Coordinates of C-alpha atoms in Angstrom, one line a residue:
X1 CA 117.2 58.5 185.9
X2 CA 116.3 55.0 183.7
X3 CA 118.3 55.6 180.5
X4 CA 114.6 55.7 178.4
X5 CA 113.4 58.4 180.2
X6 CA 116.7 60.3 179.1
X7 CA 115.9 59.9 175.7
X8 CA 112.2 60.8 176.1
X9 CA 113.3 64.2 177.6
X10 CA 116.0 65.0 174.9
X11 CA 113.3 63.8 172.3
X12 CA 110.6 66.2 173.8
X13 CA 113.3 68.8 174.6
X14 CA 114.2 68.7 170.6
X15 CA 110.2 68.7 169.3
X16 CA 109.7 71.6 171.2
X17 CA 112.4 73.8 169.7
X18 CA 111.2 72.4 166.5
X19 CA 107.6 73.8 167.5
X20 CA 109.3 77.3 169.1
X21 CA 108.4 79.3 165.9
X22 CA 108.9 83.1 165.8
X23 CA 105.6 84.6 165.8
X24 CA 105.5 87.5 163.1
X25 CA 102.1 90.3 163.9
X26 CA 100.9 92.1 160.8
X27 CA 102.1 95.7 161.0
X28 CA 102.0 99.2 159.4
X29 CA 105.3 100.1 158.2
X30 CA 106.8 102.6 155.8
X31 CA 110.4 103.1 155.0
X32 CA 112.7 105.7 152.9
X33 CA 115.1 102.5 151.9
X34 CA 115.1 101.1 148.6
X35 CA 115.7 97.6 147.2
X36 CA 118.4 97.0 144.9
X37 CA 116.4 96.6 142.4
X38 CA 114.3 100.0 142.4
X39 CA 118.2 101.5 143.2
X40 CA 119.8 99.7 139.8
X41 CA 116.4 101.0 137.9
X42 CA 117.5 104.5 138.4
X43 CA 121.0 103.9 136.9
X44 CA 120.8 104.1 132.9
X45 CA 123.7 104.9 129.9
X46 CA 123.5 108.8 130.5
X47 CA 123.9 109.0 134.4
X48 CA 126.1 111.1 135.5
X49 CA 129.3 110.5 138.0
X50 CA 127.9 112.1 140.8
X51 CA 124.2 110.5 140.2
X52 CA 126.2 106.9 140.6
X53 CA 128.0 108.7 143.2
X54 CA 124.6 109.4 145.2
X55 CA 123.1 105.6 143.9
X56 CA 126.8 103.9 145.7
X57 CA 125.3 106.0 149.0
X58 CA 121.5 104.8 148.8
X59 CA 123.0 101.2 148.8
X60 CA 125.5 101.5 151.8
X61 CA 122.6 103.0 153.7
X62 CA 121.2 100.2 153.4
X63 CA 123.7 97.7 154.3
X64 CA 125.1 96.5 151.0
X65 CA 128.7 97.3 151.1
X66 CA 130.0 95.8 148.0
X67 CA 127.7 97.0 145.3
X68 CA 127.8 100.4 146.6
X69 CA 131.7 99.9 146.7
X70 CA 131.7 98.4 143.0
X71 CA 129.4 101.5 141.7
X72 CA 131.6 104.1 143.7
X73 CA 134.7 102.4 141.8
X74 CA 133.0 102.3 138.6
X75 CA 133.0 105.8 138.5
X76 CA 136.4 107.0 140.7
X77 CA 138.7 105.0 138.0
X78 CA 141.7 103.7 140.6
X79 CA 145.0 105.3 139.8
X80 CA 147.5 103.1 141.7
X81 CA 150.3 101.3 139.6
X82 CA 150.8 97.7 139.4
X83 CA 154.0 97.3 142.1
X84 CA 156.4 94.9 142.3
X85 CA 157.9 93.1 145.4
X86 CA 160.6 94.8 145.6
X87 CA 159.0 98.3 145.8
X88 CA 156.4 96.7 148.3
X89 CA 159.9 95.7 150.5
X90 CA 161.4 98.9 150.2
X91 CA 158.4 100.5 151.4
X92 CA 157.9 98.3 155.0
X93 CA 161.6 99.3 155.6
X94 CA 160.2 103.1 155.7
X95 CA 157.4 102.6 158.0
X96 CA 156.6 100.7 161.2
X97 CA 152.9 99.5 161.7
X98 CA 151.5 100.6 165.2
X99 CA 147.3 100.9 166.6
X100 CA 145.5 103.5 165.0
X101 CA 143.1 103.3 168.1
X102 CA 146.0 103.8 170.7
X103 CA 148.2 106.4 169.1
X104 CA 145.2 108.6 168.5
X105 CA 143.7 108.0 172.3
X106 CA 147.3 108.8 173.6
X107 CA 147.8 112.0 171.4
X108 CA 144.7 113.1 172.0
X109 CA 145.5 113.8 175.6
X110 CA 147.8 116.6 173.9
X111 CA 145.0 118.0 172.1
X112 CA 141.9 119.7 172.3
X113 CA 140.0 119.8 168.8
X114 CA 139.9 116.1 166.8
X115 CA 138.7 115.8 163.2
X116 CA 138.5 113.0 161.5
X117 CA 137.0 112.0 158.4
X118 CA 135.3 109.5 156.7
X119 CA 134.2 108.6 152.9
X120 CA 130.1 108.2 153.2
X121 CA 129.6 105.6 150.8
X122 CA 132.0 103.2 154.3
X123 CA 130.7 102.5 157.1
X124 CA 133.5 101.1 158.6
X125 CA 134.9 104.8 159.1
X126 CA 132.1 105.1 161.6
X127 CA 132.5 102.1 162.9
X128 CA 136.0 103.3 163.8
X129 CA 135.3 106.7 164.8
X130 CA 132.7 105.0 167.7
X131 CA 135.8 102.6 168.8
X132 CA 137.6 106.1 169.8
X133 CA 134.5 107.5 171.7
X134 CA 134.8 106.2 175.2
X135 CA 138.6 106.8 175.5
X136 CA 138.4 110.3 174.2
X137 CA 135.4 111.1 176.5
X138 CA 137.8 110.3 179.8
X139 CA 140.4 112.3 178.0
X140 CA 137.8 115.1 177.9
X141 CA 136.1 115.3 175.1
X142 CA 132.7 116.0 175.6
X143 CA 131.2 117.1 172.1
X144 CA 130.3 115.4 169.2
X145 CA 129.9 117.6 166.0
X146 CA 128.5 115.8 162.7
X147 CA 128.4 116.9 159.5
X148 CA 125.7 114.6 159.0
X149 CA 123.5 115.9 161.4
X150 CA 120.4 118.4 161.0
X151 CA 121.4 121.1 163.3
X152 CA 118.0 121.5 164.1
X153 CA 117.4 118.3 165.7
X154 CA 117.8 119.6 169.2
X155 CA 115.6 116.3 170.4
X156 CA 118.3 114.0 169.6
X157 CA 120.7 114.3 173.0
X158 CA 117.6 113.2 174.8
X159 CA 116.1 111.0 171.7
X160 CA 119.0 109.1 172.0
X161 CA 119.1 108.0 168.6
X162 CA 118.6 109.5 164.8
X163 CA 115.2 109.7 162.9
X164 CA 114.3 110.0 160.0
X165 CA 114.6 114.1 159.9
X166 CA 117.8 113.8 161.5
X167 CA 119.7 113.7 157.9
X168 CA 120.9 111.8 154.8
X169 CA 123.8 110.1 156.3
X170 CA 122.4 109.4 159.9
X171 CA 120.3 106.9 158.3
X172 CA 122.7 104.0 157.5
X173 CA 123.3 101.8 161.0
X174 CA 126.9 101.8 161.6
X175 CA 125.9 106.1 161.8
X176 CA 122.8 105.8 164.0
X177 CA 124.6 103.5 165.9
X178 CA 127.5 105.7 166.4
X179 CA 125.5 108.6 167.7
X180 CA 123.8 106.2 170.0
X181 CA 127.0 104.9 171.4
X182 CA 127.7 108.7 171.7
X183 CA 124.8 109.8 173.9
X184 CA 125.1 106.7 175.7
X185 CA 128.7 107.5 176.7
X186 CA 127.8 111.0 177.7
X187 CA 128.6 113.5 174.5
X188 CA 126.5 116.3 173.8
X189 CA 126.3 115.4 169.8
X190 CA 125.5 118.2 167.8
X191 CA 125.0 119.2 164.4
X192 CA 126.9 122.5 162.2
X193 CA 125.9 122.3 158.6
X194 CA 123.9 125.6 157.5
X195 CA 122.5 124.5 153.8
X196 CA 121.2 128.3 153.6
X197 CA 124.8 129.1 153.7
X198 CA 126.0 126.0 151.8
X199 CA 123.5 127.2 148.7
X200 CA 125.9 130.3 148.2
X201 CA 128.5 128.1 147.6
X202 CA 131.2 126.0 148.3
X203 CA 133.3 128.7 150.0
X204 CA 130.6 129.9 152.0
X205 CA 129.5 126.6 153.3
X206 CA 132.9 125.7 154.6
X207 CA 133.4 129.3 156.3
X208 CA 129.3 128.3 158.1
X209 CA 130.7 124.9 159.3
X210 CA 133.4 127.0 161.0
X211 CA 131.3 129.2 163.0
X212 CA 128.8 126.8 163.8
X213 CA 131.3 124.7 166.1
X214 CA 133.0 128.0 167.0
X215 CA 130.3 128.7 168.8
X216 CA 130.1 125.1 170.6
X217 CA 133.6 125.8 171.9
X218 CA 132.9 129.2 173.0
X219 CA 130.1 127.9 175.4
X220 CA 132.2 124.8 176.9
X221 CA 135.9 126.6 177.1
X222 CA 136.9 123.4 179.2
X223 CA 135.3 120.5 177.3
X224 CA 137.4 118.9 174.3
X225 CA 135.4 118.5 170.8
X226 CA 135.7 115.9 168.2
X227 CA 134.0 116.6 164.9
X228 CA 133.3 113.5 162.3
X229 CA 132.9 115.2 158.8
X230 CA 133.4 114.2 154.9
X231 CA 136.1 114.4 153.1
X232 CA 138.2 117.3 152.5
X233 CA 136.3 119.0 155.1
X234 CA 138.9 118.4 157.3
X235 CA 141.8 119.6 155.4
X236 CA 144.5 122.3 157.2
X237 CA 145.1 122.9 153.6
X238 CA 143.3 125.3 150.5
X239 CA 141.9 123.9 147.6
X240 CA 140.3 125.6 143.9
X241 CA 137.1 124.3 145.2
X242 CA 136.3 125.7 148.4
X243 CA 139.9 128.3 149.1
X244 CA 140.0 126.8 152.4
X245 CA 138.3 123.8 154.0
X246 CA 136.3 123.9 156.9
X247 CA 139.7 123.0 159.3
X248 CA 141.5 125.7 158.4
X249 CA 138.9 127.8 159.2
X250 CA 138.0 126.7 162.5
X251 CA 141.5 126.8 162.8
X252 CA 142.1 130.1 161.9
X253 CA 138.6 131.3 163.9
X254 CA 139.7 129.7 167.1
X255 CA 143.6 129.8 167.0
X256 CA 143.5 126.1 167.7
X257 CA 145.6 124.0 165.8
X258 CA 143.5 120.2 165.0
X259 CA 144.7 117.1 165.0
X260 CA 143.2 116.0 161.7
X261 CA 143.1 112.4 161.3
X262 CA 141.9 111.0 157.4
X263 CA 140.5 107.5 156.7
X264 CA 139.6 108.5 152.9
X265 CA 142.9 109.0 150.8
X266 CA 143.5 104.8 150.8
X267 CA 140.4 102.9 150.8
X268 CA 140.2 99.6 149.7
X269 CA 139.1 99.4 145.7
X270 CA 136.1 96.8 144.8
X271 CA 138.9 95.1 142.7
X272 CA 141.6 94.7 145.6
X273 CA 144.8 93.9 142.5
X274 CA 144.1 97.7 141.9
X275 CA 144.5 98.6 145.8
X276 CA 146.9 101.3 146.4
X277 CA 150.5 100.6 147.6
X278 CA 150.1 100.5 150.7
X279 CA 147.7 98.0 151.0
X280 CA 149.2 95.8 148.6
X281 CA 152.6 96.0 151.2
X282 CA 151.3 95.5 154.9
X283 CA 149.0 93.5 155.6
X284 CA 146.7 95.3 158.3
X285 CA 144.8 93.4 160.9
X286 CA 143.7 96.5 163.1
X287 CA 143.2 100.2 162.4
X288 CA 146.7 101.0 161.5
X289 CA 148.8 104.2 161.6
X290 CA 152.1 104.3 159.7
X291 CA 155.6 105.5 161.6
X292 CA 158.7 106.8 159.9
X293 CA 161.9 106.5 161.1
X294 CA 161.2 109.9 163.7
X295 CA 158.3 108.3 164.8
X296 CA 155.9 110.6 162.7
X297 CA 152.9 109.4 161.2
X298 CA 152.3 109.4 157.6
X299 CA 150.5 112.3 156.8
X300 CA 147.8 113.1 154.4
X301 CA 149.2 115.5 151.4
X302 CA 147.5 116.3 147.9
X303 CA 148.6 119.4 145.8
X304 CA 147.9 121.9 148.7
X305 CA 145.5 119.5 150.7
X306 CA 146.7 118.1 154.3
X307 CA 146.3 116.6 157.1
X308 CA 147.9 115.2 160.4
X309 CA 147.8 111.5 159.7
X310 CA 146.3 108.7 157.7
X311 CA 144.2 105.7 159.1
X312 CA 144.8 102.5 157.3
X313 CA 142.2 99.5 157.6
X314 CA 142.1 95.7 156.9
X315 CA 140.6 94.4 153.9
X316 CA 137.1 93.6 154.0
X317 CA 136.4 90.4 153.5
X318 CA 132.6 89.0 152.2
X319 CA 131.0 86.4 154.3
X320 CA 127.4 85.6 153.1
X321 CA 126.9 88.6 151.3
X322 CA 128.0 90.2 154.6
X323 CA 131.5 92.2 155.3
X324 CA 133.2 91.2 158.3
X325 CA 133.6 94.4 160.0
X326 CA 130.2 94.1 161.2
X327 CA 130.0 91.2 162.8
X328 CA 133.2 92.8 165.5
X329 CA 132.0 92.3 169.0
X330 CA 128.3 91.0 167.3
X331 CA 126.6 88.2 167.4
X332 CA 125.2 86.4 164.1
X333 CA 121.7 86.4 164.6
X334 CA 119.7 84.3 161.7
X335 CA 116.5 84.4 161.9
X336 CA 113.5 81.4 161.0
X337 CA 111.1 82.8 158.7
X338 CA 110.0 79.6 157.3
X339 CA 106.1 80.3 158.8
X340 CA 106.3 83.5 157.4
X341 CA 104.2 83.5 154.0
X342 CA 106.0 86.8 152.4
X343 CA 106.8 87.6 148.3
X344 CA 110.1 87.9 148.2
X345 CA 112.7 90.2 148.5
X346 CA 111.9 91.2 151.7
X347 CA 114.0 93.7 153.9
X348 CA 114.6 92.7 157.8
X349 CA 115.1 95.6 160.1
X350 CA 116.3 95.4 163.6
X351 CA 115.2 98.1 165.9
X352 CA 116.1 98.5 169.8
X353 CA 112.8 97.4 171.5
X354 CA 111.4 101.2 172.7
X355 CA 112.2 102.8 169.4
X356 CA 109.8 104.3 166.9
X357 CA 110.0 101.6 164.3
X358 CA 108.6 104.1 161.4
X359 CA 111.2 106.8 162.0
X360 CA 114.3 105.5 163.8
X361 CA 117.6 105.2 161.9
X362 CA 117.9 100.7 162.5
X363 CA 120.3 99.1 164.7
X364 CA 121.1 96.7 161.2
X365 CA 119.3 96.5 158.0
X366 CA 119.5 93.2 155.1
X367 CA 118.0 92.4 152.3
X368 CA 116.8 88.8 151.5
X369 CA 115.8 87.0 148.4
X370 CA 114.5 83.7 148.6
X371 CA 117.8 81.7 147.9
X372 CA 119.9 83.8 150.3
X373 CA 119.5 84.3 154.2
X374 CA 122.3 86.8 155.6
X375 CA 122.5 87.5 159.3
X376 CA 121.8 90.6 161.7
X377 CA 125.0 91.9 163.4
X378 CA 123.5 92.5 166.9
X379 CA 124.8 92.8 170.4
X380 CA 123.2 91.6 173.9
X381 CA 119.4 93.4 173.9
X382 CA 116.3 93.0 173.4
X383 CA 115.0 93.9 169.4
X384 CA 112.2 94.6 167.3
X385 CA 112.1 93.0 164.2
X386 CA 110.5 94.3 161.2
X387 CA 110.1 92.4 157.8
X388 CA 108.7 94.3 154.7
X389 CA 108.4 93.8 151.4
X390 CA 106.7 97.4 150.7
X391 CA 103.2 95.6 150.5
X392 CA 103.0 93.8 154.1
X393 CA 105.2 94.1 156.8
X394 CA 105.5 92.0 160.1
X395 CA 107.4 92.7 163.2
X396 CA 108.6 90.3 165.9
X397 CA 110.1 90.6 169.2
X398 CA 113.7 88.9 169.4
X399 CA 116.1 88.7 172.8
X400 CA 119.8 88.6 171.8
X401 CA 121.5 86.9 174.9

């Protein structure tokens, strides 16, 4: 081929991907999720700790890690001491580092009931919990009970994803996309909260919980259970609030000692000089359990509050407005809206291409003012994209390769 006629077709090749604008259809669209600023609106002098508790919540759900991590430390004051290098040495000559993944996948083989927990203002807890799922499924666990979950969405196994009705929780991505990864895999997900109960109180709600999965492994007396709860729920241990925590209970219901794994005790602080101890002596690059010198991990202990072991993660770090832990095994997808004559903000949604855009729970969610332009964290499928700014919304078909 004559060297001109190369540079025609590279010329015509590169006009054309000029020209190969996405093309955005008017749609109707509603959504639950807020923008930051009708969030911030809500927050004034006299809010209380648990209303900014709730506020830190409505912003994760939404994708925005940092503020809600900044308004959940605004309010949980960090206790940790300043340390000094020394104590930081001492402490690594305790402990050796190993894969938080691979212990619990190779314990697990010992166990029968798993219950991990996760702080619901992080994602990443559920982004770890879904990294276990497909080794624990061909080490026989075939259940999946969340907290989380309306109990009364008995749609959702062959749904195969959360709605809208499905619960509070189930609503940020890194969730939904748990429980599909679930279904997908083969669990039978399931949800055990009773709120009738729960309204009685605190010790009532825990003793509910209890039963609810009792029953779950009652019916499937060979199948293994994992349950993914908040907190303290999955304490061994009794506490003023609640006597004992849902755990104990089950434990004491189905004479089936857990293996209670914690992700909650040492989260990373919005202002990483006040991180605890721990994370100011390793540096983690994985999910990371801790071994003593007997090869027992470092357990969870608080007054009368424990569990089996503690599940240390990496530092997040910010990348255009994004943390990093959602871009593992996903591709960066930025998307050209320039055609696209929208008042800004604007929220982008990303739904799998068969899902009911107005009540699934989205694959990833951002929002966009005009000066900044984050990206989806997608893997390999095909995607609906939806683009709102409460008064008009578009959507557009996009093909991840």
């Amino acid at each position: 081929m004559k060297k001109t006629s190369i540079i025609t077709l590279i010329l015509l090749t590169l006009l054309s991907c000029q020209n190969d604008k996405l093309e955005f259809r008017p749609i109707d669209f509603n959504t639950d999720y807020q923008f930051n600023e009708q969030i911030f609106s809500k927050i004034e002098d006299d809010t209380t700790g648990q209303e900014i508790e709730r506020l830190a919540t409505e912003f994760s759900l939404k994708g925005d890690y940092s503020i809600a991590q900044r308004l959940f430390d605004s309010i949980f004051k960090s206790k940790n001491k300043i340390t000094t290098s020394k104590s930081r040495d001492s402490l690594r000559g305790l402990y050796k580092k190993v894969s938080a993944k691979n212990y619990i996948l190779d314990i697990s083989k010992q166990n029968s009931l798993i219950i991990i927990n996760e702080a619901h203002h992080v994602p990443y807890h559920r982004i770890f919990t879904k990294s276990l799922l497909a080794g624990l499924y061909e080490n026989g666990y075939k259940h999946l009970g969340l907290e989380a979950l309306d109990r009364f969405d008995t749609l959702i196994n062959n749904r195969g994803y959360p709605i809208k009705k499905s619960g509070y929780y189930t609503k940020e991505p890194e969730f939904g996309n748990m429980i599909r990864t679930a279904i997908d895999i083969g669990f039978n997900v399931f949800g055990y909260e009773d709120w009738d109960e729960a309204r009685k109180g605190p010790e009532f709600r825990e003793i509910a919980q209890a039963k609810n999965i009792k029953k779950v492994i009652d019916a499937n007396p060979n199948d293994k259970i994992l349950i993914h709860c908040g907190y303290l729920h999955a304490s061994e241990g009794e506490n003023d609030f609640w006597k004992k925590a849902m755990a104990l209970r089950l434990s004491e219901l189905t004479h089936i000692d857990p293996l209670t794994i914690d992700q909650t005790k040492y989260i990373e602080n919005f202002d990483q000089q006040s991180n605890n101890i721990f994370l100011n002596s390793f540096e983690f690059t994985e999910p990371t359990i801790l071994l003593d010198a007997n090869k027992k991990p470092l357990p969870y202990i608080r007054d009368k509050d424990k569990m089996d072991l503690v599940v240390f993660h990496p530092i997040t770090q910010i990348d255009n407005l994004r943390p990093n832990w959602k871009f593992k095994k996903r591709k960066q997808i930025q998307l050209d809206i320039s055609n696209l004559e929208i008042e800004y903000p604007i929220m982008v949604f990303a739904f799998n291409k068969n899902d009911d855009i107005n009540n699934a729970t989205p694959i990833d969610i951002l929002e966009l003012n005009k000066n900044t332009n984050p990206k989806l964290a997608l893997v390999k499928g095909d995607y609906q994209i939806v683009i709102t700014n409460g008064k008009k919304s578009f959507a557009v078909n996009q093909i991840v390769e």
